[in-house]
Tab-separated table of C-alpha atoms in Angstrom:
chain	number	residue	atom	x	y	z
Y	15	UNK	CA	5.666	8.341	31.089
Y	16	UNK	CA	8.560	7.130	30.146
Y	17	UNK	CA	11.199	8.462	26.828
Y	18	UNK	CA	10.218	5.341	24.758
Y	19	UNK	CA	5.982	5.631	25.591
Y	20	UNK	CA	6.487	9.024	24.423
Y	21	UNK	CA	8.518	7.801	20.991
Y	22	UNK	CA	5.786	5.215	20.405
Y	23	UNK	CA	2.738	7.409	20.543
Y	24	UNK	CA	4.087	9.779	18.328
Y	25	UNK	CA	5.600	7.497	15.976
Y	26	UNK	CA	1.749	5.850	15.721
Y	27	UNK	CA	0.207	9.072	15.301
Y	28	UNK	CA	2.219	10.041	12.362
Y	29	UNK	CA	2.207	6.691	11.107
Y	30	UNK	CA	-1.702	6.716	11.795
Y	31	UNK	CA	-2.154	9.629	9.657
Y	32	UNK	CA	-0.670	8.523	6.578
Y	33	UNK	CA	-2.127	5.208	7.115
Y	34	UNK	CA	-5.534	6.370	7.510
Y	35	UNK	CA	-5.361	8.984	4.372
Y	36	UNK	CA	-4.402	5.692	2.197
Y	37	UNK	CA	-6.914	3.538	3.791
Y	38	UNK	CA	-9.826	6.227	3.183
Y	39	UNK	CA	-7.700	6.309	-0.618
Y	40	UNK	CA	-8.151	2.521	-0.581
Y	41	UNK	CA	-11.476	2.011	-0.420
Y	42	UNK	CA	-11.865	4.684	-2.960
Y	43	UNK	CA	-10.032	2.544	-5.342
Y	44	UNK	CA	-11.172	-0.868	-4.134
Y	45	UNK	CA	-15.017	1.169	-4.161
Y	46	UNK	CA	-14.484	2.549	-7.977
Y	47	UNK	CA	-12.913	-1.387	-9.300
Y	48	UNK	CA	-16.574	-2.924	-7.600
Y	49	UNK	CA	-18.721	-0.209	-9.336
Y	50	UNK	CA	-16.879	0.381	-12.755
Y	51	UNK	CA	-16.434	-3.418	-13.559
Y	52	UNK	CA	-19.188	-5.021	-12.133
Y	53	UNK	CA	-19.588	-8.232	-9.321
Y	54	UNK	CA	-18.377	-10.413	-11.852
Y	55	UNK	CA	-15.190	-8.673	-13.007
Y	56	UNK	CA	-14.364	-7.657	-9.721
Y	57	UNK	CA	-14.126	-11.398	-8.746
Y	58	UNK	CA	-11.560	-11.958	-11.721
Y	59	UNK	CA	-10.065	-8.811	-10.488
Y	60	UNK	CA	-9.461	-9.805	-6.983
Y	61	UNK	CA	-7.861	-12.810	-8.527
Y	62	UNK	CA	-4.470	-10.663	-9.608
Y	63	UNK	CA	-5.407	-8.301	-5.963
Y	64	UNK	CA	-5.020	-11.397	-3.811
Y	65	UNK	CA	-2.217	-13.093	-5.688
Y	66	UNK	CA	-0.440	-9.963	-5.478
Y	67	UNK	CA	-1.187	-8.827	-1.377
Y	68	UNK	CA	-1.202	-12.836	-0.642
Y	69	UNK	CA	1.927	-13.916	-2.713
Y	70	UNK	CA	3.589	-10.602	-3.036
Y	71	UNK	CA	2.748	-8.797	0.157
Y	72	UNK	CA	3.673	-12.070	2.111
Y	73	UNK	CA	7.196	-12.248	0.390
Y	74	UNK	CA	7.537	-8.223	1.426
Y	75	UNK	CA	6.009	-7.447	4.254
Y	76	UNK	CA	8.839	-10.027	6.568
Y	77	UNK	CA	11.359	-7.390	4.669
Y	78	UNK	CA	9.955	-4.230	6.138
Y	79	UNK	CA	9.803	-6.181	9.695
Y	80	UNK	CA	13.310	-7.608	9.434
Y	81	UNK	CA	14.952	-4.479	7.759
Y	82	UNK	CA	12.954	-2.474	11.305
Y	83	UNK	CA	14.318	-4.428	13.381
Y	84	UNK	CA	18.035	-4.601	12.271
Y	85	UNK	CA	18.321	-0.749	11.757
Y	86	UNK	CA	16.864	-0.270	15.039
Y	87	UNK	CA	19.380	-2.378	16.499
Y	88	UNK	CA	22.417	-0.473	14.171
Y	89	UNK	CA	20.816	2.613	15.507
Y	90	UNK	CA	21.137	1.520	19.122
Y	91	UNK	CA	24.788	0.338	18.962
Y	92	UNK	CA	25.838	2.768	16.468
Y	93	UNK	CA	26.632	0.931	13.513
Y	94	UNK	CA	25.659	0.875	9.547
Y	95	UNK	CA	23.016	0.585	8.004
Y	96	UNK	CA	24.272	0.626	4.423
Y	97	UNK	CA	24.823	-2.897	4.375
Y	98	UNK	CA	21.468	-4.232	5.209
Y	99	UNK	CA	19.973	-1.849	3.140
Y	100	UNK	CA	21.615	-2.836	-0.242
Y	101	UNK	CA	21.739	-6.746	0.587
Y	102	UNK	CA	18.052	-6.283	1.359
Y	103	UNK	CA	17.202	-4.376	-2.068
Y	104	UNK	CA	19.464	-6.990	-3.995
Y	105	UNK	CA	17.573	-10.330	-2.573
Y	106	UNK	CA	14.458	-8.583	-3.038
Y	107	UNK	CA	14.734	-8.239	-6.827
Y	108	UNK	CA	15.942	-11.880	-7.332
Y	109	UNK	CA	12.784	-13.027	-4.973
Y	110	UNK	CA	10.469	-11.208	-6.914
Y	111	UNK	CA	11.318	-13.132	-9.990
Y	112	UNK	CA	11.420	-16.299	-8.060
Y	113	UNK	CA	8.182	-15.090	-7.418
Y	114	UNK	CA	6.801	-14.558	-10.273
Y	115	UNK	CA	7.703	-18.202	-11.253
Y	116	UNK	CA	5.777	-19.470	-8.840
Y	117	UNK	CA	2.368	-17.192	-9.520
Y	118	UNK	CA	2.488	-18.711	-13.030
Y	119	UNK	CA	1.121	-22.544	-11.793
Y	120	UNK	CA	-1.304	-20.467	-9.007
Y	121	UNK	CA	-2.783	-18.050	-11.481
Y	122	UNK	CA	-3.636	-21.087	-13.818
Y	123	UNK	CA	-5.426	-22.261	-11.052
Y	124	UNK	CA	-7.358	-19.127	-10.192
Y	125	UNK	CA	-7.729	-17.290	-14.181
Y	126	UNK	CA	-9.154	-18.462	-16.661
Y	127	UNK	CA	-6.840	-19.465	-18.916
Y	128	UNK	CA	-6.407	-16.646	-21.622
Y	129	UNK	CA	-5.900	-14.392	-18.668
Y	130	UNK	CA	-2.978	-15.724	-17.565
Y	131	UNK	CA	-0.475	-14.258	-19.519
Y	132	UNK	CA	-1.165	-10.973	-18.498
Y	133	UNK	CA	-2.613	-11.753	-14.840
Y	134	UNK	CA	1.216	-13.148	-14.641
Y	135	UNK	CA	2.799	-9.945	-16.212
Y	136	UNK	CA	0.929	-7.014	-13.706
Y	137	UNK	CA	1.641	-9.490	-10.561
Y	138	UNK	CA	5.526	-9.336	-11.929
Y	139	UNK	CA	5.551	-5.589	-11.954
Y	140	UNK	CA	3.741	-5.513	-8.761
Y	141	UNK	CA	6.170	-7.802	-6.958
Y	142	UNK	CA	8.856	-5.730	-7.457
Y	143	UNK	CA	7.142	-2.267	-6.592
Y	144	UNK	CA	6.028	-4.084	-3.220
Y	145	UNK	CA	9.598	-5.374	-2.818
Y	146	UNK	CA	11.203	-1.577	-3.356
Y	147	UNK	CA	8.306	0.151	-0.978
Y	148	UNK	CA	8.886	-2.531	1.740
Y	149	UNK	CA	12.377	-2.421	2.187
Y	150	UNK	CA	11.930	1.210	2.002
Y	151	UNK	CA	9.531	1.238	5.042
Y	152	UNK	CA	11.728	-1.054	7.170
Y	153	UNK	CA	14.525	1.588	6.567
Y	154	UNK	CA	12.142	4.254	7.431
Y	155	UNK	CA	10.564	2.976	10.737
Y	156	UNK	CA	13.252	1.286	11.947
Y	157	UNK	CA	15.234	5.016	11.703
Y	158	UNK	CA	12.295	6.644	13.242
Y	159	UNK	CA	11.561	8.554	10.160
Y	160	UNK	CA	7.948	8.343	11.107
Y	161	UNK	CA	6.964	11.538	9.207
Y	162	UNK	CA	8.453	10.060	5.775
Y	163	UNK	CA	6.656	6.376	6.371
Y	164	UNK	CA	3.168	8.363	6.555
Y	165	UNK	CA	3.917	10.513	3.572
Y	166	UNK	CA	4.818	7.281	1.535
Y	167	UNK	CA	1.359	6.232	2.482
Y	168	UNK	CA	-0.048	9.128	1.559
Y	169	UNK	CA	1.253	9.617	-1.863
Y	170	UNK	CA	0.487	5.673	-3.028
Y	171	UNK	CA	-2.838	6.882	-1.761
Y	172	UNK	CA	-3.278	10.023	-4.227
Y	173	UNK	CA	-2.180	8.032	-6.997
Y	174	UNK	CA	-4.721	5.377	-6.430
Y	175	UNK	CA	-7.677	7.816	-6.427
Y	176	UNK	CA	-5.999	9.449	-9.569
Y	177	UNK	CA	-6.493	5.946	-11.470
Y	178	UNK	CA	-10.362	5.888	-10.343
Y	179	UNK	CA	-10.553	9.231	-11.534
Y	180	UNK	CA	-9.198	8.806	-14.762
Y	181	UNK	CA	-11.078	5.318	-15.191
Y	182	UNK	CA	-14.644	7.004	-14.116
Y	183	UNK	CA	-14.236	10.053	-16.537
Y	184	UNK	CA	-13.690	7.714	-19.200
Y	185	UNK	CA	-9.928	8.812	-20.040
Y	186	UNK	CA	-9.137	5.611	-19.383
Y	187	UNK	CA	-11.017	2.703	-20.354
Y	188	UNK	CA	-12.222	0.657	-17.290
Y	189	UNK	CA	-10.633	-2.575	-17.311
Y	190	UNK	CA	-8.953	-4.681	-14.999
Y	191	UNK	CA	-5.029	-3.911	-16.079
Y	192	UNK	CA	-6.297	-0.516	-15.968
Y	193	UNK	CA	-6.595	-1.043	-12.069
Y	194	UNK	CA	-4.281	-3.441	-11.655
Y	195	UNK	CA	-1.463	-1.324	-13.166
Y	196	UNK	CA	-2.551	1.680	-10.714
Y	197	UNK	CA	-0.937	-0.407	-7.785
Y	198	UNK	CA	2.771	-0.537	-8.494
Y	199	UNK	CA	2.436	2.872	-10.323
Y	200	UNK	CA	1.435	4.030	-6.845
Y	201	UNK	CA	3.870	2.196	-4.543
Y	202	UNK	CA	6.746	3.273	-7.058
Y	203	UNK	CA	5.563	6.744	-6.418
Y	204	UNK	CA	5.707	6.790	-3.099
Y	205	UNK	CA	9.187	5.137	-2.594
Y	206	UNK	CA	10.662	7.541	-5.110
Y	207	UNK	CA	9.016	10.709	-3.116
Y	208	UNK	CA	10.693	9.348	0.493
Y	209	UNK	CA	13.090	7.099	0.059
Y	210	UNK	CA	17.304	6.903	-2.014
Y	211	UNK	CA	17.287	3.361	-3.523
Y	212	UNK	CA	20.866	3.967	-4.140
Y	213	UNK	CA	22.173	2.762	-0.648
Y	214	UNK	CA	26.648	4.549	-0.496
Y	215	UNK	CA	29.535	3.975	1.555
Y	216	UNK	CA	29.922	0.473	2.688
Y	217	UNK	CA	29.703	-3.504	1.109
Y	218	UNK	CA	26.239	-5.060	1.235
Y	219	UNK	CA	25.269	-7.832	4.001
Y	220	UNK	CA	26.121	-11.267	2.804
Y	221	UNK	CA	22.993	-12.135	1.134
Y	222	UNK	CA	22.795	-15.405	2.887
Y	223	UNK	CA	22.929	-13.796	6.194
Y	224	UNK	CA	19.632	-11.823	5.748
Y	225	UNK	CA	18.155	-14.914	3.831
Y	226	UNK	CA	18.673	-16.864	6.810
Y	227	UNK	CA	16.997	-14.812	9.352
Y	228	UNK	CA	14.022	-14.088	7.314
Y	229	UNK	CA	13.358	-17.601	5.653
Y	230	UNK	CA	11.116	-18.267	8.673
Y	231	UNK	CA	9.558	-14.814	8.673
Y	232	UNK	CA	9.047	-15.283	4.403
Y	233	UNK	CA	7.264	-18.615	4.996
Y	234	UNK	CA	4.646	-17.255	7.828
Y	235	UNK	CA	4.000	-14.170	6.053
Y	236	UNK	CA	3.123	-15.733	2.996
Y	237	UNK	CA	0.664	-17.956	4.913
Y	238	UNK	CA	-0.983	-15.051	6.369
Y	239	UNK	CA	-1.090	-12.932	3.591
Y	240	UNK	CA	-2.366	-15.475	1.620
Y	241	UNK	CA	-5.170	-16.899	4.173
Y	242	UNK	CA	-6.427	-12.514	4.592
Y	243	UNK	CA	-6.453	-11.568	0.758
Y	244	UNK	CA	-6.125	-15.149	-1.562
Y	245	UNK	CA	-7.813	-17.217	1.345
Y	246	UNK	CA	-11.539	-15.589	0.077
Y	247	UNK	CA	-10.881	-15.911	-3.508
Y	248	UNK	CA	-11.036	-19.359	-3.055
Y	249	UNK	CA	-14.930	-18.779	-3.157
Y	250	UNK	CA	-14.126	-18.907	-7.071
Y	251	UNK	CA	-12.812	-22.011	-7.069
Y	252	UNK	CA	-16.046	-23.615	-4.937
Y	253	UNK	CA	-18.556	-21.849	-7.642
Y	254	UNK	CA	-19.496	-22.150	-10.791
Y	255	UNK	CA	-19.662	-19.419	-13.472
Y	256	UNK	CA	-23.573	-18.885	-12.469
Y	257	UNK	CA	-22.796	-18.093	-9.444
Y	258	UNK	CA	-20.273	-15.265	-9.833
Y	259	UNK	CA	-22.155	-12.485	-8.386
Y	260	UNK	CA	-22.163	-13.951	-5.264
Y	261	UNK	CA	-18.629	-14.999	-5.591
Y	262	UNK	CA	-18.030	-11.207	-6.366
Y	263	UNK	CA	-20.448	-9.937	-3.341
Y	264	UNK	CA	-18.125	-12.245	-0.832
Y	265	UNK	CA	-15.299	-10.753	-2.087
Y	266	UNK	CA	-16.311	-7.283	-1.924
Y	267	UNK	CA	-17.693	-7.803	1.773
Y	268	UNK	CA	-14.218	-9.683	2.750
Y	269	UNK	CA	-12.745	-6.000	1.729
Y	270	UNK	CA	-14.964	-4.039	3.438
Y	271	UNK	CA	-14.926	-5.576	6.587
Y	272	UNK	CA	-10.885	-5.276	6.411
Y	273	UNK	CA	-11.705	-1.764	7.728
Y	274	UNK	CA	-10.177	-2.355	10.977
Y	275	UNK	CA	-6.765	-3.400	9.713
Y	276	UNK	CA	-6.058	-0.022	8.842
Y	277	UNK	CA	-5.818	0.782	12.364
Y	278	UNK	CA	-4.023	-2.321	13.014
Y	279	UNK	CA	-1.706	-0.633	10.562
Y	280	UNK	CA	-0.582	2.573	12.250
Y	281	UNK	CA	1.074	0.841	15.302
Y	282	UNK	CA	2.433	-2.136	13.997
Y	283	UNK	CA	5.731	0.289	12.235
Y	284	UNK	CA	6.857	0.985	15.217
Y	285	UNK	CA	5.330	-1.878	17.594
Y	286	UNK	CA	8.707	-4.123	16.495
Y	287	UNK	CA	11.321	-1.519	17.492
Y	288	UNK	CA	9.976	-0.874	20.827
Y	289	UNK	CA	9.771	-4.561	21.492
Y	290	UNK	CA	13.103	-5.524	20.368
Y	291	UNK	CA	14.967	-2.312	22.061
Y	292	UNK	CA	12.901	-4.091	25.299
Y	293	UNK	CA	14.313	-7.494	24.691
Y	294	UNK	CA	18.063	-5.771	24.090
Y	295	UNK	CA	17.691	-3.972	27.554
Y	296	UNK	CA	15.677	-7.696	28.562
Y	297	UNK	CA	13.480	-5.236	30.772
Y	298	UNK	CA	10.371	-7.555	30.919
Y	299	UNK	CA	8.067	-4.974	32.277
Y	300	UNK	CA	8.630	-2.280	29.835
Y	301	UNK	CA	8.005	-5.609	26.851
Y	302	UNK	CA	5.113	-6.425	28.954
Y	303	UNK	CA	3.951	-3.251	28.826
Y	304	UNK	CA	4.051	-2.502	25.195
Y	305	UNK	CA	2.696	-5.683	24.520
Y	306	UNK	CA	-0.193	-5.150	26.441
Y	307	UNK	CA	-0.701	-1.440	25.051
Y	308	UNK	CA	-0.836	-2.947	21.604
Y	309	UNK	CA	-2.951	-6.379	22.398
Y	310	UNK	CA	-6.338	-4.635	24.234
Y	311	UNK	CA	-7.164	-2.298	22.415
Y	312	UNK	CA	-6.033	-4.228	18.963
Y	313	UNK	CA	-8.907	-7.064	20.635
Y	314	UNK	CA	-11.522	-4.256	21.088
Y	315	UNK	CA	-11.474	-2.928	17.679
Y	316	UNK	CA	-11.976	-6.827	16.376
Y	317	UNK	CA	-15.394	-6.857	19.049
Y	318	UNK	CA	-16.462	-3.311	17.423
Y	319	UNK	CA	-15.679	-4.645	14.324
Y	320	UNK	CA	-17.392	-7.615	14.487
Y	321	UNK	CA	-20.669	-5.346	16.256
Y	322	UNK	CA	-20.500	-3.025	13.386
Y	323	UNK	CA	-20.827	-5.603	10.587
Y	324	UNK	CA	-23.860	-7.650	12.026
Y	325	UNK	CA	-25.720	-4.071	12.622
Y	326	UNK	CA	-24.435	-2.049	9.099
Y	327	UNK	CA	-22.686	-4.386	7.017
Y	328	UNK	CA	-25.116	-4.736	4.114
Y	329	UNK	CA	-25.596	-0.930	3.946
Y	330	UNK	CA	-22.171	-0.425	3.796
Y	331	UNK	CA	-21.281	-2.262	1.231
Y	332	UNK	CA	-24.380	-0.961	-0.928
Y	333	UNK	CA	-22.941	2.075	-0.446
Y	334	UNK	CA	-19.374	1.238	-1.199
Y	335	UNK	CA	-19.782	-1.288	-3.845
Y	336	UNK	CA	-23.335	-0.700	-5.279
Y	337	UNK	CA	-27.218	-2.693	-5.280
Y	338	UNK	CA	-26.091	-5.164	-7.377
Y	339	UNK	CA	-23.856	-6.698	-4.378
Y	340	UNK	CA	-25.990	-8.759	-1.542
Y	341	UNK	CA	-24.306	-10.447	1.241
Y	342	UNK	CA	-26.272	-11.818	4.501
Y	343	UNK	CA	-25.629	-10.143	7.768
Y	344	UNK	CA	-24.338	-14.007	8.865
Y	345	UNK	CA	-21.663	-13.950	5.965
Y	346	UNK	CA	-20.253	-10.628	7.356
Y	347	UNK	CA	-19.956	-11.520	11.007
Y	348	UNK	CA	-18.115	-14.579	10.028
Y	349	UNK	CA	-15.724	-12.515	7.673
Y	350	UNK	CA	-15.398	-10.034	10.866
Y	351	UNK	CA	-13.972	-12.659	13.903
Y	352	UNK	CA	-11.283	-13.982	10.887
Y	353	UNK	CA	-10.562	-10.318	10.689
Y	354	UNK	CA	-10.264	-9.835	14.685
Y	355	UNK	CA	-8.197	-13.046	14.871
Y	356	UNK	CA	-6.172	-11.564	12.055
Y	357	UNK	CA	-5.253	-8.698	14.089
Y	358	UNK	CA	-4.323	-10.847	17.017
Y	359	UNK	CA	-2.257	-12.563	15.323
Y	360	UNK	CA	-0.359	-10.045	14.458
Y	361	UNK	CA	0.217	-8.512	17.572
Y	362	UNK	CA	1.224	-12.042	18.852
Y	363	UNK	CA	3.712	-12.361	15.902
Y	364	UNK	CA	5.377	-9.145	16.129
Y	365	UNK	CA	6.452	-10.180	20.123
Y	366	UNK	CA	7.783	-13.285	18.788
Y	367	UNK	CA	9.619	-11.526	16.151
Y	368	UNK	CA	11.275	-9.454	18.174
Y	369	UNK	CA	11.537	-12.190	20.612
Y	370	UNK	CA	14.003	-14.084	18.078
Y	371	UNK	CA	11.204	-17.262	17.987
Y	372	UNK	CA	11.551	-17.023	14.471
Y	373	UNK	CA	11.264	-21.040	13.516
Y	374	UNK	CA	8.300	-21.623	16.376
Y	375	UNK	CA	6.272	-18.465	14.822
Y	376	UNK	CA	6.633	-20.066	11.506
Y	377	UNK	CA	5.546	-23.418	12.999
Y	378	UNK	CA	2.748	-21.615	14.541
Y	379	UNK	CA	1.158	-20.638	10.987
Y	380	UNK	CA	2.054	-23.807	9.215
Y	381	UNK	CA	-0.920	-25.266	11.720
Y	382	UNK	CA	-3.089	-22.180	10.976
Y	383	UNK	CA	-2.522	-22.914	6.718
Y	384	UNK	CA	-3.302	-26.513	7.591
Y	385	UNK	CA	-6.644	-25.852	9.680
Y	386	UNK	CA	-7.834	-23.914	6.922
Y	387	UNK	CA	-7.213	-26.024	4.234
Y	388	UNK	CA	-8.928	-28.888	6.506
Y	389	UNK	CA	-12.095	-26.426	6.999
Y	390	UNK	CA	-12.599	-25.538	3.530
Y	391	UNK	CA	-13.643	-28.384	2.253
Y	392	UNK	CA	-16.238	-29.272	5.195
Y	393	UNK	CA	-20.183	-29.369	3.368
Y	394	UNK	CA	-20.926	-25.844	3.664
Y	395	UNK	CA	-22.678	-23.328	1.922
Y	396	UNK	CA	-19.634	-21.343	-0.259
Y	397	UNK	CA	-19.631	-18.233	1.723
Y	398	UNK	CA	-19.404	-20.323	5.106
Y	399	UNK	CA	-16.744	-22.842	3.637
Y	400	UNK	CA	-14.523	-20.350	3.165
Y	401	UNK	CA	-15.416	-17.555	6.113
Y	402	UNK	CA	-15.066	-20.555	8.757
Y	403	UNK	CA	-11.914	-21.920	7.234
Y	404	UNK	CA	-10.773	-18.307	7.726
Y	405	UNK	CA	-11.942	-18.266	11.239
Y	406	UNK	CA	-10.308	-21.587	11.655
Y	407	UNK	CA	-6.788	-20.910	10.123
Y	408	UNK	CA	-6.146	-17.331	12.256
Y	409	UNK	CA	-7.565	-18.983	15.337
Y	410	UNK	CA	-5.366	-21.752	15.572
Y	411	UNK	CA	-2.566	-19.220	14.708
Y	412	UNK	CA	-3.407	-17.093	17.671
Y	413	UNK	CA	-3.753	-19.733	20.157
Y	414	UNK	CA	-0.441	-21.236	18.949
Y	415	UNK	CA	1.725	-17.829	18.392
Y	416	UNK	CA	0.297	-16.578	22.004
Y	417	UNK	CA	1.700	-20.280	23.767
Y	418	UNK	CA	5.144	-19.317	22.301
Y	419	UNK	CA	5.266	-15.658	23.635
Y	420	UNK	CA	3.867	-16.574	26.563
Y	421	UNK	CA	6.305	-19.547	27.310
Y	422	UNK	CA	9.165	-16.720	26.800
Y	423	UNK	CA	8.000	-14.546	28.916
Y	424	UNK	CA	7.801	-16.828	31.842
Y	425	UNK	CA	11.609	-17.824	31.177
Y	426	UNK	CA	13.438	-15.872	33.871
Y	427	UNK	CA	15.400	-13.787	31.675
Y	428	UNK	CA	13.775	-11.819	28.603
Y	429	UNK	CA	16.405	-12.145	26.304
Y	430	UNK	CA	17.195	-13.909	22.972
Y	431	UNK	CA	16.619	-17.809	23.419
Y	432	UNK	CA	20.068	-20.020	23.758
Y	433	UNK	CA	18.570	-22.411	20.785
Y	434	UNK	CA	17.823	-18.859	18.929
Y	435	UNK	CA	20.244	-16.331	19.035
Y	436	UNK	CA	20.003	-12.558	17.952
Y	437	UNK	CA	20.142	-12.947	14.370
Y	438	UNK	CA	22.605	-10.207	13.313
């Protein structure tokens, strides 16, 4: 076994624990917000939950791979980090206000209008506790800091909980601010336990240089972000107000069978740094093989997933969410392969990241936000309009994102492309 097999399953078994603690934390949130407000206001409150993990976690998440995968490359030829670090916490404050510019048009699209104002002001807060946390992370896995990234995890976790607790014993009234604020409470708490935002000793990164390299990696992560947590609130916009409850049940159901993300989640820190220190060394057997140790298994958990739902998933979300929410067995397989294909994808995406295909991955999820734009308005049932357009946009994704890795990996050296050099 070789030095950097060893790194990786160690890094994902740290990383696996803290993910898993906030997952199980999670669902004790997302499980309290479903009981404690009811199908309907859950649907308004997954509204400001998939504005702010489809806007906000696509803007920050590309920072957290980026940030990995240039401190993993300082670390391997010895220079700086400083200057990343500060250019990346300066461009993500002025992008979450950018940000927050934007949400205003989208929430007047999703709210009703009287909660806009304030859907706008929690997403704002939000934005920039995502922004903080993600940068942080990047800094944190890219270092190999493993044990600090789980904590992080863990403590955003704990705080979570603490808000259902408080909410449930009636300290605080339930309401949806009173869950939405819980979020960046929680991330802020988590950065400040592991991480120095005050980055010493050196000039920050020209702005413009880390704009440039992420641009592409902004643009597909907001498409994927969105089509996982905004693409099922657009059930809202295909119902009317009789029909919230189911709009609310399809909502709660696209959460639950999220479940295998989580695992997803534990090896994609520290899938990026293995790839690119493969590339670097362009040792196509050792990418190959990381690749591979990543994709199968990632594939099987979709199957199980998928297996899972048909057999339990009404039960399970009775249990989780409560009687009042229904959902056919159908309804969750669909919801499960956009979830598999999901988790393809971003296997797929983190090899062309680190592959430098930057502008082709980006091309690759333009076609998937088309194809599920195209599918949601085919005459379907609500639930099946959007759970097929799902399918639809993350399949088209895969197939496209796996033609570009693939046509790399035939090339008959490993390393960065001529047309798309190691962006520095």
């Amino acid at each position: 076994m070789t030095a950097q097999s060893v790194s990786f399953r160690r890094g994902t078994v740290k990383v696996a624990v803290g993910v898993a603690s906030f997952g199980v934390a999670n669902y004790v949130f997302l499980a309290g917000a479903t009981r404690l407000l009811g199908p309907a206001g859950y649907a308004q409150f997954m509204v400001f939950w998939g504005l702010v993990y489809g806007l906000g976690l696509g803007l920050c998440l590309p920072f957290e791979q980026e940030i990995s995968r240039r401190v993993s490359m300082a670390r391997s030829t010895g220079s700086p980090i400083a200057p990343t670090l500060r250019a990346a916490y300066r461009t993500t404050g002025i992008a979450s206000v950018l940000l927050t510019v934007l949400t205003i048009p989208v929430a007047m699209i999703y709210s009703d209008a009287g909660d806009v104002p304030t859907v706008v002001a929690l997403c704002a807060a939000s934005y920039l506790a995502l922004a903080m946390a993600y940068v942080s992370r990047g800094s944190l896995s890219g270092s190999g800091q493993f044990g600090r990234y789980a904590v992080q995890f863990g403590i955003e976790g704990l705080v979570r909980v603490l808000a259902v607790v408080l909410v449930a014993t009636a300290i605080v009234r339930a309401s949806i601010p009173a869950f939405a604020l819980a979020v960046p409470v929680a991330l802020m708490a988590g950065v400040f336990a592991t991480t120095s935002l005050v980055v010493r000793g050196a000039p920050a990164l020209e702005m413009r240089t880390l704009v440039r390299s992420l641009a592409p990696i902004i643009v597909s992560s907001m498409i994927v972000q969105s089509l996982i947590n905004l693409g099922p609130v657009t059930i809202n916009l295909l119902t009317d107000a009789s029909e919230r409850d189911l709009a609310g049940s399809f909502l709660a159901a696209a959460v639950v069978t999220r479940i295998p993300i989580l695992a997803f989640s534990a090896v994609q820190a520290v899938l990026i740094p293995r790839l690119v220190r493969s590339v670097m060394a362009e040792d196509r057997r050792d990418f190959r093989r990381g690749l591979v140790l990543v994709l199968v298994p990632t594939i099987g958990i979709g199957v199980l997933g998928m297996l899972a739902w048909l057999v339990v998933g009404p039960m399970v979300l009775h249990v989780l969410a409560g009687a009042e929410y229904n959902l056919p067995r159908g309804d969750f397989v669909i919801l499960a392969i956009g979830v598999a294909l999901y988790l393809v994808c971003n296997v797929l995406q983190a090899a062309a990241l680190a592959l430098g295909e930057h502008l082709r991955m980006m091309r690759s999820w333009l076609l998937g936000a088309v194809s599920f734009v195209a599918a949601s308005v085919l005459p379907l049932t609500p639930t099946h309009a959007v759970g097929w357009a799902m399918v639809a946009g993350f399949g088209v994704a895969a197939v496209a994102l796996g033609l570009v890795v693939r046509q790399r990996m035939t090339h008959q050296e490993l390393g960065w492309s001529p047309t798309q050099p190691p962006m520095r």
